[in-house]
Amino acid sequence: MMLRHSTTLWSNGNSALVPALGALPAIVRCSSASTEGKACQRGVFSKVRRESGRSLQMSSSVQVARAGEQSVVVEEQAFQKSEGPLLKVLPGQSHPLGVSEVETGTNFAIFSQNATAVTLCLILQERETNSTLEEGMVELSLDSQINKTGDIWHICVEGLPRRNDLYGYRVDGPREWREGHRFDYNNVLLDPYAKLVDGRRVFGDASNKMSKCFGTYDFDGLPFDWGENYELPNIHEKDLVLYEMNVRAFTADESSGLDPHIRGSYLGMIEKIPHLLELGVNAVELLPVFEFDEMELQRRPNAREHLINTWGYSTLNFFAPMSRYASNGGGPINASQEFKQMVKAFHDAGIEVILDVVYNHTNEADDEHPYTTSFRGIDNKVYYMMDSQQNAQLLNFSGCGNTLNCNHPVVMELILDSLRHWVTEYHVDGFRFDLASVLCRGTDGSPLSAPPLIRAIAKDNVLSRCKIIAEPWDCGGLYLVGKFPNWDRWAEWNGIYRDDIRKFIKGDAGMKGSFATRISGSADLYRVNKRKPYHGINFVIAHDGFTLYDLVSYNYKHNDANGESGNDGCNDNFSWNCGFEGETEDPNIQALRARQMKNFQVALMISQGTPMMLMGDEYGHTRSGNNNSYGHDNALNNFQWERLKDKKDNHFRFFSEMIKFRRSHHIFARENFIDKNEVTWHEDNWENYESKFLAFTLHEDNGGHIYVAFNAHDYFVEACIPSPPKGRRWFRVVDTNLESPSDIIPEGAPGIKETYNLAPYSCIVLEAKP
C-alpha cells in the first residue's frame, strides 16, 4: 500500500504546513512484540485540534525505521499542553481493541466499518468532577491512510500518564438515515472496549445527572492479590442454590447498620456474607453490574423522570464494573479493585458469583428519543438490528427501543471478549443472559436454529468452567423454554415451572399433573440429548414480578408509582391475595399468607433442578404490589434489615432450614432424571380435574426415603402414610400448618401414624430414619 499525506501543526495558535513526505510504504497489520510492529508504531499523525483557547506546543523529528529490507522515512509528531508533559503521536496498531500499553506508549484502537473520520479525545488535567471536562479536551484526528487497518482505527500516544486519564471518540460518517447510519460528529463517544468507565461518582446524584461517561485506564496498579490459598468454589450445578440479588439494594438502606460510605457498594456486600451463609445459599446471581446510567430516565421531560434505574438493565459498556458501586464515590479504579475484593470474599466463603448480563440491548434507546453514548454513534449499522422495510428503524425485540446485532461477527466477538474478560480479570463463575432469545436471532431479527453466538459461548475454552444460564424468551415473542439451543451446556430459567407451581399452590384446578412434572425436574422440557435436570433453573420469584409476599397478598399489580399509568409490568401473575388485597390485620389471612409462602419454599427446595430465590423473600419483603419496580431507589427495592430481625425466629428460620435440608439430602439434587424405581406416586386420582392433593415418596438405595404431600384444597385431607423401609420409621421434618419452631424440625419429630391430617393449603415432609 502506498500512502501520501501532509501534517498540520499548531504552536501557540500559529500553524505551519509541513510538506508531504511523498510515497511511503505502510505496514497494514502489526504487533508491538514484533520488528514489524515496532516499525508500524512510528508514523505520521495528521492533526491536533486546540480546544477552549488552550495552547498546544508542537515539535517534530524525523526517524528512520526498517520494515523488512526497505527503509521507511516517517515523521513523528509531538505536542504538549503548555503546562503538561511532551506527548508524541504515532500511528499505533490495530489490536487489541480498546486502550493498551505498548512499547512506544498508549495505544488506542476502535472498530468502525462505516466511519469516514475518527478523532481521539483526551482529557489530561486533574479534575474534581466531570461537568466541564470538555473544556480541557485534546482532540487528535486520525488519518484514514495512516491510522486505519481494515475497519479498525488506531493511534498511539507516547508520554501519557499511565492511569486515570479520560478518553473518548468523535466519529463521523455517512448521514443517510435510511441506510442505517446515525453518525454525529458532535458527540464524544465511549469506547465499547473501555475496561474502566468514569462518570458520575455518586449513585443517583441528581445535581450531576447530565454528566458524560468516558473511558479510562490504569497501567500503574499492581496485580490484584487473590491470595496464596485462593481457590474457585467449583460447585457442581446440581448442588447450587441461587440467590438473585441487587448489589446496591442489598445494603443501601440505613437499617443495614453499615458505615454510610460503604452502603450500596461492593464492600457492603462483603459485610453481609454472614447473612448469606446463615441462609444457606451457595451462589449469588447479581443483577447487572456492568456500567449503566441510573439517571437516564431524567434526561428529558417524560412521565418517568422521577425514577432512578436501580436494576441496571440498560448497559453502557460491557467490560467495566459499575463505578458507582465503589465505596465513598471512589470511582472506576476503586470499583474494579473492590469488585475483585467482593468476588474473593465470596469465594473464600464458598459462594459462587454469577452475573446477570444484558447483551440483548444497550442504553441508547430508540430512534424517537435517541440517547447516543457509544455504539449508535460509532457504527449503528453494525451494532444494531434494523428494519430494512421501515427506513432502517431500529428493531425492538428487547422492549427497550433497540436490539443488539448479536450474531454479527464483530458484535459476537465483542460479547465473547467481554465474557472472557469477566472470567479472567474478575474470576466470576458464570452468567445469566437477560432475554437470551435475542441472542438466537440473525442480523435481520429472524430466529436461528443454530445461533453462532450461543454455540461459541458453549464451546469457548475460557468459558468452559462457567455456568451459562439463558432467560429463554424475548419481547418479540420468541419463547424457547425447553427448546433453547444448548449444546448440552446451557441452562434455562424455567418460566413454565414458575407458572405451574404458582397455579397449583394457590389452588387452581387441573394442575396436579403439571405440578408433579415440574417438581420432578421437568423431564418433558429437558430430557433430550445429554441435558440434565439441573439445566432447568427452578424459580417461583425473580426480580421482575411480585415478591413472594406480594404473590400471596395481591391479585393485581399496583404500578402507579412507575408513571406509566399501570401499563407496565406483567398482567399474568397467577397470584392470590388470600382473601384481601394488600395489607391487613386479619390474623387468619396473615396466617394463610405465611403458610403459602412456606409452601412455595418447600416446593422449590424439594424439586429436581437448580433452585433460585429472590433477595428479601427470606423475611417476606413487600413492594406494595408493584411488580416492575426497576426505577425505585428506596425501600421498595432495598433490603430491610430491621424487618429481617423481626422475622428471624420464624419466617427466616423456616426458609434457611429448608435450604439446608435440601443441601444435606442429595435425593433432591440428582445427576439424572428420576426413573420409576426412584419415586412412588401415592395417587390414583390423576384424571380428577378437581383434585388438588399430591403425595409421593422419593427413594434412595440406602433407605433414606423422603415422603412429601401437598394439599392445595381449602379443606383438610387425611393422607395415608406408606410403610417406612424395614428398620426405619417416619419423622416429621415439615408441616407448614404448625407454628414456629414446630413448622420445620431438621432432625425430625417422631410419632407419625398410618394417617396424617393435612390442613388446607399446607404441605408436609417426612424422612425415614433408623
mmCIF file of C-alpha atoms in Angstrom, residues 85-345:
data_model
loop_
_atom_site.group_PDB
_atom_site.id
_atom_site.type_symbol
_atom_site.label_atom_id
_atom_site.label_comp_id
_atom_site.label_asym_id
_atom_site.label_seq_id
_atom_site.Cartn_x
_atom_site.Cartn_y
_atom_site.Cartn_z
ATOM 1 C CA PRO A 85 4.254 16.706 29.534
ATOM 2 C CA LEU A 86 5.548 16.298 25.995
ATOM 3 C CA LEU A 87 3.421 13.790 24.070
ATOM 4 C CA LYS A 88 4.365 12.090 20.817
ATOM 5 C CA VAL A 89 1.718 10.760 18.438
ATOM 6 C CA LEU A 90 2.373 7.592 16.415
ATOM 7 C CA PRO A 91 0.215 5.544 14.003
ATOM 8 C CA GLY A 92 -0.468 2.815 16.561
ATOM 9 C CA GLN A 93 -1.615 -0.755 15.996
ATOM 10 C CA SER A 94 -4.963 -2.370 15.348
ATOM 11 C CA HIS A 95 -5.018 -4.902 18.176
ATOM 12 C CA PRO A 96 -6.019 -5.272 20.880
ATOM 13 C CA LEU A 97 -9.149 -3.164 20.658
ATOM 14 C CA GLY A 98 -9.589 -0.601 23.397
ATOM 15 C CA VAL A 99 -6.670 1.049 25.161
ATOM 16 C CA SER A 100 -3.474 -0.870 25.812
ATOM 17 C CA GLU A 101 0.072 -0.193 26.862
ATOM 18 C CA VAL A 102 2.644 -0.936 24.178
ATOM 19 C CA GLU A 103 6.398 -0.442 23.986
ATOM 20 C CA THR A 104 6.115 3.046 22.490
ATOM 21 C CA GLY A 105 3.226 4.423 24.542
ATOM 22 C CA THR A 106 -0.503 4.100 24.999
ATOM 23 C CA ASN A 107 -2.338 2.545 22.061
ATOM 24 C CA PHE A 108 -5.965 3.258 21.205
ATOM 25 C CA ALA A 109 -7.917 1.092 18.756
ATOM 26 C CA ILE A 110 -11.593 1.198 17.829
ATOM 27 C CA PHE A 111 -13.693 -0.609 15.219
ATOM 28 C CA SER A 112 -15.930 1.268 12.820
ATOM 29 C CA GLN A 113 -16.665 -0.163 9.402
ATOM 30 C CA ASN A 114 -18.626 2.788 8.067
ATOM 31 C CA ALA A 115 -16.871 5.765 9.654
ATOM 32 C CA THR A 116 -15.128 8.290 7.432
ATOM 33 C CA ALA A 117 -13.481 10.277 10.249
ATOM 34 C CA VAL A 118 -12.404 9.370 13.768
ATOM 35 C CA THR A 119 -10.943 11.673 16.405
ATOM 36 C CA LEU A 120 -9.451 10.566 19.710
ATOM 37 C CA CYS A 121 -10.420 12.893 22.547
ATOM 38 C CA LEU A 122 -8.151 13.044 25.602
ATOM 39 C CA ILE A 123 -8.698 14.757 28.934
ATOM 40 C CA LEU A 124 -5.441 15.000 30.829
ATOM 41 C CA GLN A 125 -5.993 17.614 33.522
ATOM 42 C CA GLU A 126 -6.643 16.965 37.186
ATOM 43 C CA ARG A 127 -10.356 17.145 37.829
ATOM 44 C CA GLU A 128 -12.834 17.227 40.683
ATOM 45 C CA THR A 129 -15.939 16.469 38.626
ATOM 46 C CA ASN A 130 -16.835 15.557 35.055
ATOM 47 C CA SER A 131 -19.149 18.518 34.489
ATOM 48 C CA THR A 132 -16.729 20.704 32.471
ATOM 49 C CA LEU A 133 -14.351 18.104 31.154
ATOM 50 C CA GLU A 134 -14.580 19.069 27.508
ATOM 51 C CA GLU A 135 -13.023 22.450 28.260
ATOM 52 C CA GLY A 136 -9.643 20.796 28.598
ATOM 53 C CA MET A 137 -10.039 18.228 25.854
ATOM 54 C CA VAL A 138 -7.239 17.487 23.403
ATOM 55 C CA GLU A 139 -8.566 16.135 20.106
ATOM 56 C CA LEU A 140 -6.375 14.056 17.804
ATOM 57 C CA SER A 141 -7.780 13.409 14.349
ATOM 58 C CA LEU A 142 -6.840 10.055 12.812
ATOM 59 C CA ASP A 143 -5.684 9.821 9.214
ATOM 60 C CA SER A 144 -7.520 7.019 7.402
ATOM 61 C CA GLN A 145 -4.381 6.363 5.352
ATOM 62 C CA ILE A 146 -2.084 6.043 8.355
ATOM 63 C CA ASN A 147 -4.246 5.260 11.371
ATOM 64 C CA LYS A 148 -6.525 2.617 9.934
ATOM 65 C CA THR A 149 -6.101 -1.097 9.314
ATOM 66 C CA GLY A 150 -9.098 -2.738 7.714
ATOM 67 C CA ASP A 151 -12.072 -1.447 9.729
ATOM 68 C CA ILE A 152 -10.033 -0.630 12.836
ATOM 69 C CA TRP A 153 -8.847 2.891 13.569
ATOM 70 C CA HIS A 154 -5.788 3.174 15.773
ATOM 71 C CA ILE A 155 -3.312 5.640 17.220
ATOM 72 C CA CYS A 156 -0.506 5.506 19.763
ATOM 73 C CA VAL A 157 0.338 8.375 22.095
ATOM 74 C CA GLU A 158 3.686 8.433 23.859
ATOM 75 C CA GLY A 159 4.096 10.298 27.116
ATOM 76 C CA LEU A 160 0.628 9.898 28.580
ATOM 77 C CA PRO A 161 0.344 9.226 32.288
ATOM 78 C CA ARG A 162 -0.200 5.522 32.962
ATOM 79 C CA ARG A 163 -3.504 5.875 34.803
ATOM 80 C CA ASN A 164 -6.619 7.916 35.312
ATOM 81 C CA ASP A 165 -6.731 9.884 32.045
ATOM 82 C CA LEU A 166 -10.064 10.033 30.273
ATOM 83 C CA TYR A 167 -10.685 9.370 26.618
ATOM 84 C CA GLY A 168 -13.460 9.078 24.069
ATOM 85 C CA TYR A 169 -14.024 9.403 20.334
ATOM 86 C CA ARG A 170 -15.770 11.622 17.839
ATOM 87 C CA VAL A 171 -16.863 9.559 14.860
ATOM 88 C CA ASP A 172 -18.274 10.819 11.573
ATOM 89 C CA GLY A 173 -19.590 9.056 8.512
ATOM 90 C CA PRO A 174 -22.480 8.862 6.059
ATOM 91 C CA ARG A 175 -25.659 10.622 7.185
ATOM 92 C CA GLU A 176 -28.159 8.523 5.218
ATOM 93 C CA TRP A 177 -30.706 7.538 7.893
ATOM 94 C CA ARG A 178 -32.451 5.091 5.577
ATOM 95 C CA GLU A 179 -29.159 3.268 5.119
ATOM 96 C CA GLY A 180 -28.929 2.731 8.859
ATOM 97 C CA HIS A 181 -26.327 5.373 9.721
ATOM 98 C CA ARG A 182 -26.601 7.584 12.829
ATOM 99 C CA PHE A 183 -23.252 9.388 12.800
ATOM 100 C CA ASP A 184 -22.982 12.709 14.651
ATOM 101 C CA TYR A 185 -19.536 14.238 14.998
ATOM 102 C CA ASN A 186 -20.692 16.457 17.869
ATOM 103 C CA ASN A 187 -20.922 13.525 20.281
ATOM 104 C CA VAL A 188 -17.946 12.309 22.279
ATOM 105 C CA LEU A 189 -18.468 8.552 22.440
ATOM 106 C CA LEU A 190 -17.482 5.875 24.905
ATOM 107 C CA ASP A 191 -15.122 3.186 23.642
ATOM 108 C CA PRO A 192 -17.013 -0.153 23.524
ATOM 109 C CA TYR A 193 -13.812 -1.848 24.723
ATOM 110 C CA ALA A 194 -13.093 0.543 27.608
ATOM 111 C CA LYS A 195 -12.172 -1.621 30.610
ATOM 112 C CA LEU A 196 -12.968 1.187 33.060
ATOM 113 C CA VAL A 197 -15.589 3.931 32.758
ATOM 114 C CA ASP A 198 -15.544 7.249 34.609
ATOM 115 C CA GLY A 199 -18.561 9.479 35.013
ATOM 116 C CA ARG A 200 -20.822 10.472 37.868
ATOM 117 C CA ARG A 201 -19.217 9.357 41.127
ATOM 118 C CA VAL A 202 -22.246 9.128 43.455
ATOM 119 C CA PHE A 203 -25.225 6.896 42.664
ATOM 120 C CA GLY A 204 -28.388 8.867 41.973
ATOM 121 C CA ASP A 205 -26.704 12.281 42.193
ATOM 122 C CA ALA A 206 -29.381 14.456 40.557
ATOM 123 C CA SER A 207 -27.125 17.528 40.635
ATOM 124 C CA ASN A 208 -24.822 15.768 38.199
ATOM 125 C CA LYS A 209 -27.393 13.856 36.186
ATOM 126 C CA MET A 210 -26.226 15.182 32.809
ATOM 127 C CA SER A 211 -22.641 14.050 33.263
ATOM 128 C CA LYS A 212 -20.989 12.113 30.460
ATOM 129 C CA CYS A 213 -19.073 8.864 30.680
ATOM 130 C CA PHE A 214 -15.530 8.441 29.401
ATOM 131 C CA GLY A 215 -13.170 5.530 29.164
ATOM 132 C CA THR A 216 -10.174 5.431 31.461
ATOM 133 C CA TYR A 217 -7.379 3.028 32.363
ATOM 134 C CA ASP A 218 -4.853 2.072 34.995
ATOM 135 C CA PHE A 219 -1.486 0.637 33.948
ATOM 136 C CA ASP A 220 0.177 1.616 37.232
ATOM 137 C CA GLY A 221 -1.795 -0.564 39.598
ATOM 138 C CA LEU A 222 -0.296 -3.749 40.984
ATOM 139 C CA PRO A 223 -1.944 -7.046 40.017
ATOM 140 C CA PHE A 224 -4.744 -7.918 42.410
ATOM 141 C CA ASP A 225 -3.662 -10.282 45.167
ATOM 142 C CA TRP A 226 -6.104 -13.181 45.070
ATOM 143 C CA GLY A 227 -4.260 -14.874 47.926
ATOM 144 C CA GLU A 228 -1.838 -17.754 48.197
ATOM 145 C CA ASN A 229 -4.501 -20.335 49.091
ATOM 146 C CA TYR A 230 -7.252 -18.880 46.924
ATOM 147 C CA GLU A 231 -9.465 -21.388 45.128
ATOM 148 C CA LEU A 232 -12.582 -21.189 42.990
ATOM 149 C CA PRO A 233 -15.575 -22.870 44.633
ATOM 150 C CA ASN A 234 -16.298 -25.014 41.524
ATOM 151 C CA ILE A 235 -19.699 -26.113 42.815
ATOM 152 C CA HIS A 236 -21.456 -28.677 40.647
ATOM 153 C CA GLU A 237 -24.579 -27.281 39.017
ATOM 154 C CA LYS A 238 -26.821 -29.870 40.643
ATOM 155 C CA ASP A 239 -25.724 -28.636 44.081
ATOM 156 C CA LEU A 240 -26.325 -24.927 43.519
ATOM 157 C CA VAL A 241 -28.854 -22.872 45.457
ATOM 158 C CA LEU A 242 -29.049 -19.490 43.714
ATOM 159 C CA TYR A 243 -29.862 -16.183 45.396
ATOM 160 C CA GLU A 244 -30.824 -13.416 42.956
ATOM 161 C CA MET A 245 -29.859 -10.037 44.345
ATOM 162 C CA ASN A 246 -29.045 -6.404 43.619
ATOM 163 C CA VAL A 247 -25.655 -5.098 44.792
ATOM 164 C CA ARG A 248 -26.875 -1.646 45.730
ATOM 165 C CA ALA A 249 -30.253 -2.640 47.166
ATOM 166 C CA PHE A 250 -28.736 -5.257 49.458
ATOM 167 C CA THR A 251 -27.057 -2.749 51.790
ATOM 168 C CA ALA A 252 -28.224 0.734 50.714
ATOM 169 C CA ASP A 253 -30.824 1.025 53.468
ATOM 170 C CA GLU A 254 -29.834 2.646 56.755
ATOM 171 C CA SER A 255 -31.096 -0.452 58.539
ATOM 172 C CA SER A 256 -28.066 -2.342 57.164
ATOM 173 C CA GLY A 257 -26.112 -0.789 60.009
ATOM 174 C CA LEU A 258 -23.124 -0.197 57.746
ATOM 175 C CA ASP A 259 -20.975 2.887 57.512
ATOM 176 C CA PRO A 260 -22.705 5.281 55.068
ATOM 177 C CA HIS A 261 -19.579 5.262 52.897
ATOM 178 C CA ILE A 262 -19.965 1.579 52.016
ATOM 179 C CA ARG A 263 -23.743 1.216 51.883
ATOM 180 C CA GLY A 264 -24.849 0.041 48.475
ATOM 181 C CA SER A 265 -21.318 -0.917 47.429
ATOM 182 C CA TYR A 266 -19.285 -3.995 46.596
ATOM 183 C CA LEU A 267 -17.648 -3.667 50.018
ATOM 184 C CA GLY A 268 -21.066 -3.526 51.634
ATOM 185 C CA MET A 269 -21.801 -6.912 50.082
ATOM 186 C CA ILE A 270 -18.757 -8.373 51.817
ATOM 187 C CA GLU A 271 -20.020 -7.231 55.195
ATOM 188 C CA LYS A 272 -23.251 -9.195 54.735
ATOM 189 C CA ILE A 273 -21.766 -12.509 53.613
ATOM 190 C CA PRO A 274 -22.506 -13.985 57.083
ATOM 191 C CA HIS A 275 -26.215 -13.480 56.383
ATOM 192 C CA LEU A 276 -25.963 -15.471 53.154
ATOM 193 C CA LEU A 277 -24.093 -18.251 54.905
ATOM 194 C CA GLU A 278 -26.721 -18.358 57.623
ATOM 195 C CA LEU A 279 -29.430 -18.504 54.984
ATOM 196 C CA GLY A 280 -27.631 -21.389 53.292
ATOM 197 C CA VAL A 281 -27.318 -20.286 49.664
ATOM 198 C CA ASN A 282 -24.073 -21.059 47.838
ATOM 199 C CA ALA A 283 -24.306 -18.844 44.749
ATOM 200 C CA VAL A 284 -25.348 -15.241 44.192
ATOM 201 C CA GLU A 285 -26.808 -14.105 40.886
ATOM 202 C CA LEU A 286 -26.119 -10.373 40.733
ATOM 203 C CA LEU A 287 -28.416 -8.028 38.849
ATOM 204 C CA PRO A 288 -26.385 -6.091 36.251
ATOM 205 C CA VAL A 289 -23.028 -4.783 37.442
ATOM 206 C CA PHE A 290 -21.795 -3.559 34.047
ATOM 207 C CA GLU A 291 -21.589 0.229 33.880
ATOM 208 C CA PHE A 292 -25.033 1.779 33.425
ATOM 209 C CA ASP A 293 -26.516 5.267 33.805
ATOM 210 C CA GLU A 294 -29.065 5.196 36.599
ATOM 211 C CA MET A 295 -30.162 8.774 35.757
ATOM 212 C CA GLU A 296 -31.056 8.087 32.126
ATOM 213 C CA LEU A 297 -34.808 8.492 32.735
ATOM 214 C CA GLN A 298 -34.267 12.065 33.952
ATOM 215 C CA ARG A 299 -32.530 13.470 30.894
ATOM 216 C CA ARG A 300 -35.698 14.808 29.254
ATOM 217 C CA PRO A 301 -39.245 15.623 30.411
ATOM 218 C CA ASN A 302 -41.328 12.447 30.498
ATOM 219 C CA ALA A 303 -43.735 10.509 32.696
ATOM 220 C CA ARG A 304 -40.874 8.558 34.272
ATOM 221 C CA GLU A 305 -38.483 11.405 35.010
ATOM 222 C CA HIS A 306 -38.876 10.842 38.753
ATOM 223 C CA LEU A 307 -37.357 7.351 38.507
ATOM 224 C CA ILE A 308 -33.800 6.115 39.064
ATOM 225 C CA ASN A 309 -32.840 2.957 37.208
ATOM 226 C CA THR A 310 -31.745 0.843 40.145
ATOM 227 C CA TRP A 311 -31.947 -2.580 38.477
ATOM 228 C CA GLY A 312 -29.348 -1.683 35.826
ATOM 229 C CA TYR A 313 -30.807 -3.363 32.716
ATOM 230 C CA SER A 314 -29.510 -0.604 30.452
ATOM 231 C CA THR A 315 -25.862 -1.260 29.707
ATOM 232 C CA LEU A 316 -23.425 1.498 28.733
ATOM 233 C CA ASN A 317 -20.364 -0.713 28.442
ATOM 234 C CA PHE A 318 -19.785 -4.473 28.583
ATOM 235 C CA PHE A 319 -16.323 -4.518 30.202
ATOM 236 C CA ALA A 320 -16.378 -2.031 33.078
ATOM 237 C CA PRO A 321 -17.794 -2.729 36.544
ATOM 238 C CA MET A 322 -20.412 -0.239 37.703
ATOM 239 C CA SER A 323 -18.264 2.598 39.031
ATOM 240 C CA ARG A 324 -20.902 3.972 41.403
ATOM 241 C CA TYR A 325 -20.892 0.705 43.308
ATOM 242 C CA ALA A 326 -17.441 1.703 44.590
ATOM 243 C CA SER A 327 -17.373 2.807 48.207
ATOM 244 C CA ASN A 328 -17.427 6.506 49.086
ATOM 245 C CA GLY A 329 -17.659 7.724 45.475
ATOM 246 C CA GLY A 330 -14.287 6.141 44.788
ATOM 247 C CA GLY A 331 -14.587 5.955 41.002
ATOM 248 C CA PRO A 332 -13.761 3.303 38.396
ATOM 249 C CA ILE A 333 -10.308 2.148 39.526
ATOM 250 C CA ASN A 334 -11.520 1.608 43.062
ATOM 251 C CA ALA A 335 -14.669 -0.057 41.729
ATOM 252 C CA SER A 336 -12.555 -2.571 39.841
ATOM 253 C CA GLN A 337 -10.453 -3.370 42.889
ATOM 254 C CA GLU A 338 -13.438 -3.581 45.234
ATOM 255 C CA PHE A 339 -15.341 -5.823 42.848
ATOM 256 C CA LYS A 340 -12.395 -8.223 42.963
ATOM 257 C CA GLN A 341 -12.339 -7.984 46.757
ATOM 258 C CA MET A 342 -16.014 -8.902 46.767
ATOM 259 C CA VAL A 343 -15.548 -11.898 44.467
ATOM 260 C CA LYS A 344 -12.594 -13.122 46.522
ATOM 261 C CA ALA A 345 -14.581 -12.795 49.755
#
